[in-house]
mmCIF file of C-alpha atoms and ligand atoms in Angstrom:
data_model
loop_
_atom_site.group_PDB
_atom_site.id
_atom_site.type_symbol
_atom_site.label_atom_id
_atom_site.label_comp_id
_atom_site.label_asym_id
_atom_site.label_seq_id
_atom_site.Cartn_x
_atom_site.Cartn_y
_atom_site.Cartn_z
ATOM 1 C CA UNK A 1 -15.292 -9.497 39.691
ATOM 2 C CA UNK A 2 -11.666 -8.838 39.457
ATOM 3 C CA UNK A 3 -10.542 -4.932 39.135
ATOM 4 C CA UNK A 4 -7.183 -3.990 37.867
ATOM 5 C CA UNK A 5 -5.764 -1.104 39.602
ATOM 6 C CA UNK A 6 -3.103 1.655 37.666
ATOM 7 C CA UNK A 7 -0.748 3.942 40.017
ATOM 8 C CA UNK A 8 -0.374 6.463 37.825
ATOM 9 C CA UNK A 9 -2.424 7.187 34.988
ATOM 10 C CA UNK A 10 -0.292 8.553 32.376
ATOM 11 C CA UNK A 11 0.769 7.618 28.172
ATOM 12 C CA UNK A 12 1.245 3.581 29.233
ATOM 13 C CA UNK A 13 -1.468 3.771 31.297
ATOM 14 C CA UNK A 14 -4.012 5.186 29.020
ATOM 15 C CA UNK A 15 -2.655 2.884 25.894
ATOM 16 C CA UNK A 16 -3.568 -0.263 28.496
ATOM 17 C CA UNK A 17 -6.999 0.920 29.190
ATOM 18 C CA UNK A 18 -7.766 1.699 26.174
ATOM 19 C CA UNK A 19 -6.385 -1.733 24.727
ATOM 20 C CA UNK A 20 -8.270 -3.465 27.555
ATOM 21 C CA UNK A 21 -11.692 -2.131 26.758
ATOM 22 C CA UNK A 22 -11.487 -2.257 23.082
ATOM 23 C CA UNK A 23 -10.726 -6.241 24.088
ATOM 24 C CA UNK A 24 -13.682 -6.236 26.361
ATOM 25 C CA UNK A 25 -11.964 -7.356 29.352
ATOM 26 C CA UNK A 26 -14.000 -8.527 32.228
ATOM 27 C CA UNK A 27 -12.424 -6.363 35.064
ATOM 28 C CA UNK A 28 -13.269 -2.880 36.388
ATOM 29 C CA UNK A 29 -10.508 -0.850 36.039
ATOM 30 C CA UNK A 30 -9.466 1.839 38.946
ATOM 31 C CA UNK A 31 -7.159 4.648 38.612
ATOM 32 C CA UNK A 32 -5.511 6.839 40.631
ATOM 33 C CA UNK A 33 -6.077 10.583 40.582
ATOM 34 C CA UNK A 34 -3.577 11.961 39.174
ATOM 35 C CA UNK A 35 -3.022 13.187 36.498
ATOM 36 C CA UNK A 36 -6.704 14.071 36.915
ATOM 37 C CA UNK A 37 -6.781 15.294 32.824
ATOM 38 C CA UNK A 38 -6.106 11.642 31.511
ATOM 39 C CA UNK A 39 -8.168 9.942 34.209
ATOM 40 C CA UNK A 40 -11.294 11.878 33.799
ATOM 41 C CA UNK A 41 -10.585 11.821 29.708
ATOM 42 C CA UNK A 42 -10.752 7.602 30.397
ATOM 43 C CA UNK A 43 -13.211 7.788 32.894
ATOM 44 C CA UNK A 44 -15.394 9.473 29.947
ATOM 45 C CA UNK A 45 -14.701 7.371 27.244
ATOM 46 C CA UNK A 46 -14.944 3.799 28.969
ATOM 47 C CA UNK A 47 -17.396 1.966 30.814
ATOM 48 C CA UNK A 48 -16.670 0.647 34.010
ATOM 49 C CA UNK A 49 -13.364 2.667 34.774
ATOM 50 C CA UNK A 50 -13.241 4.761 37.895
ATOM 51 C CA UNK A 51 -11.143 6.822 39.354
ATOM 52 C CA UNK A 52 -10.145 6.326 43.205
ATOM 53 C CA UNK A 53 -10.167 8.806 45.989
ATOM 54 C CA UNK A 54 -6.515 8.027 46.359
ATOM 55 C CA UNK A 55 -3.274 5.392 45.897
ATOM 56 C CA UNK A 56 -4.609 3.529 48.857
ATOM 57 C CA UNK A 57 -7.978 3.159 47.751
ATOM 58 C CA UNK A 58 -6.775 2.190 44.015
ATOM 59 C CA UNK A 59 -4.449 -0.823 45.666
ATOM 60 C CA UNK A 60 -7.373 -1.923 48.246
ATOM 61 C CA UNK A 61 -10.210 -2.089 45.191
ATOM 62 C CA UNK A 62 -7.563 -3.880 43.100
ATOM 63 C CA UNK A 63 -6.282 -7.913 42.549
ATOM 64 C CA UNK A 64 -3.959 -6.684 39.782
ATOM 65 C CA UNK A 65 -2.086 -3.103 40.349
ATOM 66 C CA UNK A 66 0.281 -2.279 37.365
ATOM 67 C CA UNK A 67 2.240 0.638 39.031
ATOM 68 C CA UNK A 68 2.715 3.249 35.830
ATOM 69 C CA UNK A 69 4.900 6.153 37.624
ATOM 70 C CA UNK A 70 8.067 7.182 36.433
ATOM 71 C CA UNK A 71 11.504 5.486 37.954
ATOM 72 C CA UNK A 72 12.167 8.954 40.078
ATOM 73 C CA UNK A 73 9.702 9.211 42.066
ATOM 74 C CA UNK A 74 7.879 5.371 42.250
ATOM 75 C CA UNK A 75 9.957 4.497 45.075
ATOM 76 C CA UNK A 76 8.356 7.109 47.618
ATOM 77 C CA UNK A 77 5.010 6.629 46.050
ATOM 78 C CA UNK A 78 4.874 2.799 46.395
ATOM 79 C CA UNK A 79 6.643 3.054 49.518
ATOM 80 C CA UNK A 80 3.536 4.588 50.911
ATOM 81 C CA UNK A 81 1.551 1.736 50.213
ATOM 82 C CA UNK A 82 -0.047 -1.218 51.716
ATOM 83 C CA UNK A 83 -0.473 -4.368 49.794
ATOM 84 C CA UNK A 84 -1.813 -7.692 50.525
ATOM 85 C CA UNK A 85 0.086 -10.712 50.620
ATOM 86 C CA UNK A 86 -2.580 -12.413 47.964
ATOM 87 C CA UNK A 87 -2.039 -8.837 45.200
ATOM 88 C CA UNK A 88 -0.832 -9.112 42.053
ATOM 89 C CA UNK A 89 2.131 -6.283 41.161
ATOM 90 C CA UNK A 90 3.074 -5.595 38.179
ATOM 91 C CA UNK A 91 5.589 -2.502 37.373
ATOM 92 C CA UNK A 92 6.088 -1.280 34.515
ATOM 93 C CA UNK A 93 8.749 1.416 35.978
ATOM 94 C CA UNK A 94 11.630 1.229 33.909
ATOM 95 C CA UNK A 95 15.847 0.853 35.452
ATOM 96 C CA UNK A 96 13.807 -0.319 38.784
ATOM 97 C CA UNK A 97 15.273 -4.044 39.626
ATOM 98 C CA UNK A 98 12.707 -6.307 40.421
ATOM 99 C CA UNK A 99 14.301 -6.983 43.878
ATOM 100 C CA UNK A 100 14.209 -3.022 44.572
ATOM 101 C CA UNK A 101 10.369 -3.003 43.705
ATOM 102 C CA UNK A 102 9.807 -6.266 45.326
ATOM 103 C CA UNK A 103 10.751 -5.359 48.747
ATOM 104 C CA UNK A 104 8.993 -1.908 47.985
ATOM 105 C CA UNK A 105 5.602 -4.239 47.722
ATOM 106 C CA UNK A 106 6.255 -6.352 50.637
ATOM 107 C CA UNK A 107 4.154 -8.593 51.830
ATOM 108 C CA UNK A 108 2.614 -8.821 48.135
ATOM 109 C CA UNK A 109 4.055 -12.399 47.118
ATOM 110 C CA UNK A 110 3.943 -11.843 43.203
ATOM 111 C CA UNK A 111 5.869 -9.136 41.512
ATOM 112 C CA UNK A 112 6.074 -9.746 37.775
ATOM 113 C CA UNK A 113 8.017 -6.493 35.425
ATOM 114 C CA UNK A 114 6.479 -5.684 32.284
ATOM 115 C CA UNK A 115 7.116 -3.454 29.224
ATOM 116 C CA UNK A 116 3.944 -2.629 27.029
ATOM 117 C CA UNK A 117 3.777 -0.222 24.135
ATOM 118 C CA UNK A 118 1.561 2.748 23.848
ATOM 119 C CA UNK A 119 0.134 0.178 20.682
ATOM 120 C CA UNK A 120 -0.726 -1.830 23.220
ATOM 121 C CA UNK A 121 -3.811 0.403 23.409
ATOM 122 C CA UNK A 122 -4.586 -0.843 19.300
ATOM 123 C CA UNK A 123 -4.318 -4.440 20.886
ATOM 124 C CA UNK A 124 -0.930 -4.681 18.634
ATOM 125 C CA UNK A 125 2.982 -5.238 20.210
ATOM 126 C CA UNK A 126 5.077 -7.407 21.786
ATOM 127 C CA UNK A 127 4.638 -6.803 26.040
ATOM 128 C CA UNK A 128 7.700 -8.550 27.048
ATOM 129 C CA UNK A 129 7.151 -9.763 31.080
ATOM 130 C CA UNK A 130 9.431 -11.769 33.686
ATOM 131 C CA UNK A 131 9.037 -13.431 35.920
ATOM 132 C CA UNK A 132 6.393 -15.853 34.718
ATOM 133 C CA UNK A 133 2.599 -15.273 36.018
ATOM 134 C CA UNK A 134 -0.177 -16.820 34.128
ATOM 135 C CA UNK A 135 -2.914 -13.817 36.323
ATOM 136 C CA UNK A 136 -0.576 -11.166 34.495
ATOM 137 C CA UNK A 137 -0.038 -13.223 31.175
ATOM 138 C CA UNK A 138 -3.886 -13.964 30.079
ATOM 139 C CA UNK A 139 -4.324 -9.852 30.912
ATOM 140 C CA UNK A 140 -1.016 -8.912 28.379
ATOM 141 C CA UNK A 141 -2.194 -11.731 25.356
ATOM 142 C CA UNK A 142 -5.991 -9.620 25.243
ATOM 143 C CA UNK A 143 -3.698 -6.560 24.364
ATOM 144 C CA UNK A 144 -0.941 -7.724 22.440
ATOM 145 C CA UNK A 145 1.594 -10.267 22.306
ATOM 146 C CA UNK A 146 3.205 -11.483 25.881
ATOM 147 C CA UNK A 147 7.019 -12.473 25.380
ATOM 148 C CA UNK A 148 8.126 -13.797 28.476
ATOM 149 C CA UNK A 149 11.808 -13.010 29.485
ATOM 150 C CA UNK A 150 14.183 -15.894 31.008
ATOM 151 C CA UNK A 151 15.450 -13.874 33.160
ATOM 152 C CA UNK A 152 16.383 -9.959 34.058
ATOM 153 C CA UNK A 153 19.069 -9.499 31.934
ATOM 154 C CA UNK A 154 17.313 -11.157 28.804
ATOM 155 C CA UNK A 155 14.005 -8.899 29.833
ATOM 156 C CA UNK A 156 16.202 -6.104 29.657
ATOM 157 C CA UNK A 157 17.390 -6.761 26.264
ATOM 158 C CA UNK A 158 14.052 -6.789 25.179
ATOM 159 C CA UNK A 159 13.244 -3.653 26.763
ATOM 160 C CA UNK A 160 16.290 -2.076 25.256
ATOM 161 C CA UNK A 161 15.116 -2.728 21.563
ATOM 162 C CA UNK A 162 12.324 -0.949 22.428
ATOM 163 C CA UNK A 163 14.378 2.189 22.250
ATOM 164 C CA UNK A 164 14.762 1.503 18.541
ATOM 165 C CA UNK A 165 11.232 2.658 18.219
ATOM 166 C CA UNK A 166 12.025 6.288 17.800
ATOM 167 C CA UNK A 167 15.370 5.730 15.426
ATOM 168 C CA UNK A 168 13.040 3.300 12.948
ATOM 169 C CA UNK A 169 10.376 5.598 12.644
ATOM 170 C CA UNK A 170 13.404 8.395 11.887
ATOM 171 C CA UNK A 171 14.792 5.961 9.333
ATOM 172 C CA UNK A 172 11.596 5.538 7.278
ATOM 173 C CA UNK A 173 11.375 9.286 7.322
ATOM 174 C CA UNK A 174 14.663 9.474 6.420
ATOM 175 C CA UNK A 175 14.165 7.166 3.308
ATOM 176 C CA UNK A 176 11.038 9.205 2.291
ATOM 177 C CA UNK A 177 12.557 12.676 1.968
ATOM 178 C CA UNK A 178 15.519 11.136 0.229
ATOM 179 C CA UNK A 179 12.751 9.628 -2.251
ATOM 180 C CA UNK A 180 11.410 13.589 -1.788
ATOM 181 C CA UNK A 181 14.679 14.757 -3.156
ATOM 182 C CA UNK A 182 14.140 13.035 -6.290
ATOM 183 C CA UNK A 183 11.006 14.678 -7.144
ATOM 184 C CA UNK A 184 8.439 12.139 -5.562
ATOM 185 C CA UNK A 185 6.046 14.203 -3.807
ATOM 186 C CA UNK A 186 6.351 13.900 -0.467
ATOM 187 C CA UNK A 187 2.548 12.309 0.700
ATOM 188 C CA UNK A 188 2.781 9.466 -2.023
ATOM 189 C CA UNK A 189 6.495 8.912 -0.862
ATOM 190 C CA UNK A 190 5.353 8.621 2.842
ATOM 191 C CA UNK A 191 2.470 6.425 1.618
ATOM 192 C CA UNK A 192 5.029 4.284 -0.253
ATOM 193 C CA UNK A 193 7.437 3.802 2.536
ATOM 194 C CA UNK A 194 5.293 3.246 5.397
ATOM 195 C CA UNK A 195 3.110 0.756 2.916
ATOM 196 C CA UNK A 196 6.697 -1.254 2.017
ATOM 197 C CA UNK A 197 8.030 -1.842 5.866
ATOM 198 C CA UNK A 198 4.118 -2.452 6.478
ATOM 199 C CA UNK A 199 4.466 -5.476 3.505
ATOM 200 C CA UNK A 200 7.866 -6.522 5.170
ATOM 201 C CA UNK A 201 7.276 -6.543 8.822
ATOM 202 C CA UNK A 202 4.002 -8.778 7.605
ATOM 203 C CA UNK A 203 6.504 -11.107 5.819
ATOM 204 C CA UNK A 204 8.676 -11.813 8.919
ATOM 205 C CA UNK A 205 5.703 -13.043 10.615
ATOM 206 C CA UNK A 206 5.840 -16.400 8.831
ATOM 207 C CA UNK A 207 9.735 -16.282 7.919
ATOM 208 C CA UNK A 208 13.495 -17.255 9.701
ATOM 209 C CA UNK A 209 14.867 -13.326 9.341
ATOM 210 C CA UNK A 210 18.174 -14.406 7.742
ATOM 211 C CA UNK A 211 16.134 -16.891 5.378
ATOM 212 C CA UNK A 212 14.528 -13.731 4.383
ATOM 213 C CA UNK A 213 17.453 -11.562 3.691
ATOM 214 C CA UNK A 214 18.917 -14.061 1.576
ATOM 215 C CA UNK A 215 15.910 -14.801 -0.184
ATOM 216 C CA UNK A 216 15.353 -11.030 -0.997
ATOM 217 C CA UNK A 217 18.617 -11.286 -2.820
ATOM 218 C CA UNK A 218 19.104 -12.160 -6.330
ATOM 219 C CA UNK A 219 22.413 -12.630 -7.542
ATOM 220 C CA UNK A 220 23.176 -9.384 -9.212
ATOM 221 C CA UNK A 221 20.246 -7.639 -7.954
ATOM 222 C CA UNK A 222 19.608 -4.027 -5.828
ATOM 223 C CA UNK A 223 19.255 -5.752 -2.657
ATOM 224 C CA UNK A 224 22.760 -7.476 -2.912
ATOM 225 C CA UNK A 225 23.806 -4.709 -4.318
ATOM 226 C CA UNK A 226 22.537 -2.648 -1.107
ATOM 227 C CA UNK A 227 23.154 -5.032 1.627
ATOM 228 C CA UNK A 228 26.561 -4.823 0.574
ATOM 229 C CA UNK A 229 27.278 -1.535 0.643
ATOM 230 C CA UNK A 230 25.677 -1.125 4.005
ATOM 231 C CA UNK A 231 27.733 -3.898 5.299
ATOM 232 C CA UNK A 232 30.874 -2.384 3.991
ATOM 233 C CA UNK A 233 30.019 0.675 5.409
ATOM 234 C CA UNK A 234 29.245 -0.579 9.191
ATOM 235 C CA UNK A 235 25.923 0.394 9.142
ATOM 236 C CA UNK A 236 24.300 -1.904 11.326
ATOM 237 C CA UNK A 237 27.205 -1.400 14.193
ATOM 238 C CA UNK A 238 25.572 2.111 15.258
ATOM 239 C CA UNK A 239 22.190 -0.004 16.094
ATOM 240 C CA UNK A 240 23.642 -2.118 18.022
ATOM 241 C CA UNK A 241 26.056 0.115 20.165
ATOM 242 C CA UNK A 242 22.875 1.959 20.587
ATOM 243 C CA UNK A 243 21.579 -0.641 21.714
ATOM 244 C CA UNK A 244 24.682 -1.901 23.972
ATOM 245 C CA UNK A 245 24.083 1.325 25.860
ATOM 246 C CA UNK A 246 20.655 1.613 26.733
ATOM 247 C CA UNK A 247 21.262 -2.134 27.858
ATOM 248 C CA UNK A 248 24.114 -1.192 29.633
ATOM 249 C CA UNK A 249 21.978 1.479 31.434
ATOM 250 C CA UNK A 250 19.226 -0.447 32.533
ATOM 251 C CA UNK A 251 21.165 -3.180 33.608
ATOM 252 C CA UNK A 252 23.028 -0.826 35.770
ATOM 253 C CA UNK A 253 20.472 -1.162 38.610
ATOM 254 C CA UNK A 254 21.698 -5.014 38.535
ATOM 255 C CA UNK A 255 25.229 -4.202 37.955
ATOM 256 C CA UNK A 256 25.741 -2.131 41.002
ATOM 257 C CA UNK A 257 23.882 -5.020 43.544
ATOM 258 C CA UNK A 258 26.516 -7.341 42.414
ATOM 259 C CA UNK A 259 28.988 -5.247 42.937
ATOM 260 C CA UNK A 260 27.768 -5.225 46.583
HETATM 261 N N1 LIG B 301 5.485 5.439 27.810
HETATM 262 C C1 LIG B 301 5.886 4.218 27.460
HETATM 263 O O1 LIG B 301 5.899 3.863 26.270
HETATM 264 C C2 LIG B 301 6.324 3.229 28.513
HETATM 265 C C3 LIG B 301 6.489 1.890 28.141
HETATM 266 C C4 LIG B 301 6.815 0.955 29.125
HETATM 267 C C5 LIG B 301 7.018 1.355 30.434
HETATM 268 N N2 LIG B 301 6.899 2.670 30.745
HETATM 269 C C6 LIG B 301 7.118 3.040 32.152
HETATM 270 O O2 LIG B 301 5.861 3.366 32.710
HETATM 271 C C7 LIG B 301 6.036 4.398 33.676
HETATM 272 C C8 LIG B 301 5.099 5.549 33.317
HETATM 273 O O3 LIG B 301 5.463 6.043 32.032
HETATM 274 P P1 LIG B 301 4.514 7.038 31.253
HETATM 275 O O4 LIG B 301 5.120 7.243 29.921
HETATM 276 O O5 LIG B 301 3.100 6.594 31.347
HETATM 277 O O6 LIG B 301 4.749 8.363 32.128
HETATM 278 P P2 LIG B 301 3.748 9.577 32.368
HETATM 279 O O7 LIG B 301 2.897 9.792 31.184
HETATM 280 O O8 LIG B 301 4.557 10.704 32.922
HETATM 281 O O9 LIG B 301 2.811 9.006 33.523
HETATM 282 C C9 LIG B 301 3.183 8.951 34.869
HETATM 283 C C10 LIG B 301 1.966 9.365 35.662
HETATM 284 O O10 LIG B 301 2.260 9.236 37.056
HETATM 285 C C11 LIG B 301 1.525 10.254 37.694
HETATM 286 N N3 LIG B 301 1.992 10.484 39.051
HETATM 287 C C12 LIG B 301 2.997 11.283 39.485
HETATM 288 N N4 LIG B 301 3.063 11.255 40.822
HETATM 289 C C13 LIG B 301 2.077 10.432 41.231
HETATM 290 C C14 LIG B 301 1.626 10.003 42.502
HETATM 291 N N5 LIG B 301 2.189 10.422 43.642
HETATM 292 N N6 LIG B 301 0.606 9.124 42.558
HETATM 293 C C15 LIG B 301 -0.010 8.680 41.443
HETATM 294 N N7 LIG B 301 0.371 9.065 40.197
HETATM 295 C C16 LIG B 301 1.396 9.925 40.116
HETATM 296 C C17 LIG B 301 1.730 11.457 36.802
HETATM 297 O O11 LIG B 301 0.760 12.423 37.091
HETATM 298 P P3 LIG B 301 1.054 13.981 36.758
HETATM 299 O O12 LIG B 301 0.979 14.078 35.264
HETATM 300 O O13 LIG B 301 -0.070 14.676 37.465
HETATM 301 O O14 LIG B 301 2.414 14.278 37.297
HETATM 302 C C18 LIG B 301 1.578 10.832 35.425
HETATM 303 O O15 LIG B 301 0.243 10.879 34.972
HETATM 304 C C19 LIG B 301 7.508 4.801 33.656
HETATM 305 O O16 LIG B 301 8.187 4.188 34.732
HETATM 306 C C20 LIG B 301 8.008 4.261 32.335
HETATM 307 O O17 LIG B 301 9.347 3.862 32.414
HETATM 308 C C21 LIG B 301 6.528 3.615 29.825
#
């Protein structure tokens, strides 16, 4: 039986184990001590995930080892191991070029880079992956939905949109306590506005985005009237220098290798 192994069991960690199980995925699953509070919580809650006596022991039990530490300190901890030429690596550590981390797992032959979501552990989410691995591709679809990357730079760009997560959720709280202002109390306005980008989010499922946009204005109508005014005002140019710059920072890593 195949066992995935986790180097670091922290947030994205726990959100994969817990998406895993709840999919009923065939493997044992073997974590690494630390942080012994969310191991032992996972350990409790799941069948058939363990927790190793250390690093070494997680990578020798393992086919698969998704290495979850943060981009500080994951070079000296994966330094430190010993792979097989036959494992399976796949890091999630973020600004950490796949050439830095695939020297770091030398001799293992297949690094892949990955970016789940901590809804990854509701089975929901895009888990955006490169290079191409089918092993690491059939594990991502039980948990949500794998988007594989051309290359680096375009798996970067997907990683960089998901630092819109935090401003979205602050713009539907936003809209809420402006409906708040107007007397709506504020539970039924929270219901109303996470029930509304709920409905639209479900629409762009089946639709082109722009033909949707278009479609949602009438001639004369609030949304023309609204899209307007938020073109006229620039308001979609702060989202994407946002997102310029966490690009820009990620890429970095790349940046300075070309440079020499
Ligand atoms: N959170 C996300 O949504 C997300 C999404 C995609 C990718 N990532 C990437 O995934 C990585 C982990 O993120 P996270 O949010 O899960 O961070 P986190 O919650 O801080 O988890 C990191 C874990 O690594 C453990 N650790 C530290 N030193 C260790 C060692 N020597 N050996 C084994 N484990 C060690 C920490 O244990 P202690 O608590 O005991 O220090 C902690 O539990 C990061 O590189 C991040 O960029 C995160």
């Amino acid at each position: 039986m195949t066992a995935l192994g986790f180097i670091g069991a922290g947030h994205i960690a726990a959100a994969m184990v817990e998406g895993l199980r709840a999919a009923d995925s065939p493997e044992d699953i073997v974590l690494s001590p630390r942080n012994a509070g969310v191991a032992s919580k996972l350990v409790a809650r799941f069948p058939r995930v363990t927790v190793a006596a250390d690093n070494q022991a997680v990578v020798e039990a393992s086919e698969i080892v998704f290495l979850a530490v943060r981009p500080d300190v994951a070079p000296e901890i994966v330094r430190a191991l010993r792979f097989r030429a036959d494992h399976i690596v796949v890091s999630l550590v973020a600004l950490r070029p796949e050439g830095e981390m695939r020297a770091l797992v030398s001799p293992a032959r297949h690094l892949v880079r990955a970016v789940p979501l901590p809804s990854n552990a509701r089975r929901l989410g895009p888990i955006a992956y490169f290079p191409e691995s089918a092993r690491a591709r059939a594990i991502f679809a039980r948990i949500g939905t794998p988007v594989l990357a051309a290359d680096e730079r375009a798996f970067h760009r997907l990683w960089s949109l998901t630092g819109l997560i935090a401003p979205y959720y602050a713009l539907m709280e936003s809209l809420a306590s402006w409906a708040e202002e107007g007397g709506v109390a504020r539970e039924a306005e929270q219901g109303y506005v996470r029930a509304l980008f709920q409905c639209l989010s479900a629409m762009a499922q089946d639709g082109k985005l722009d033909d949707l946009a278009r479609q949602a204005q009438t001639p004369g109508g609030i949304n023309e009237q609204a899209i307007a005014l938020l073109r006229a005002s620039g308001a979609f140019g702060p989202w994407r220098e946002a997102l310029a710059a966490v690009n820009a920072r990620m890429n970095r890593g790349l940046d300075d290798k070309a440079g020499g």
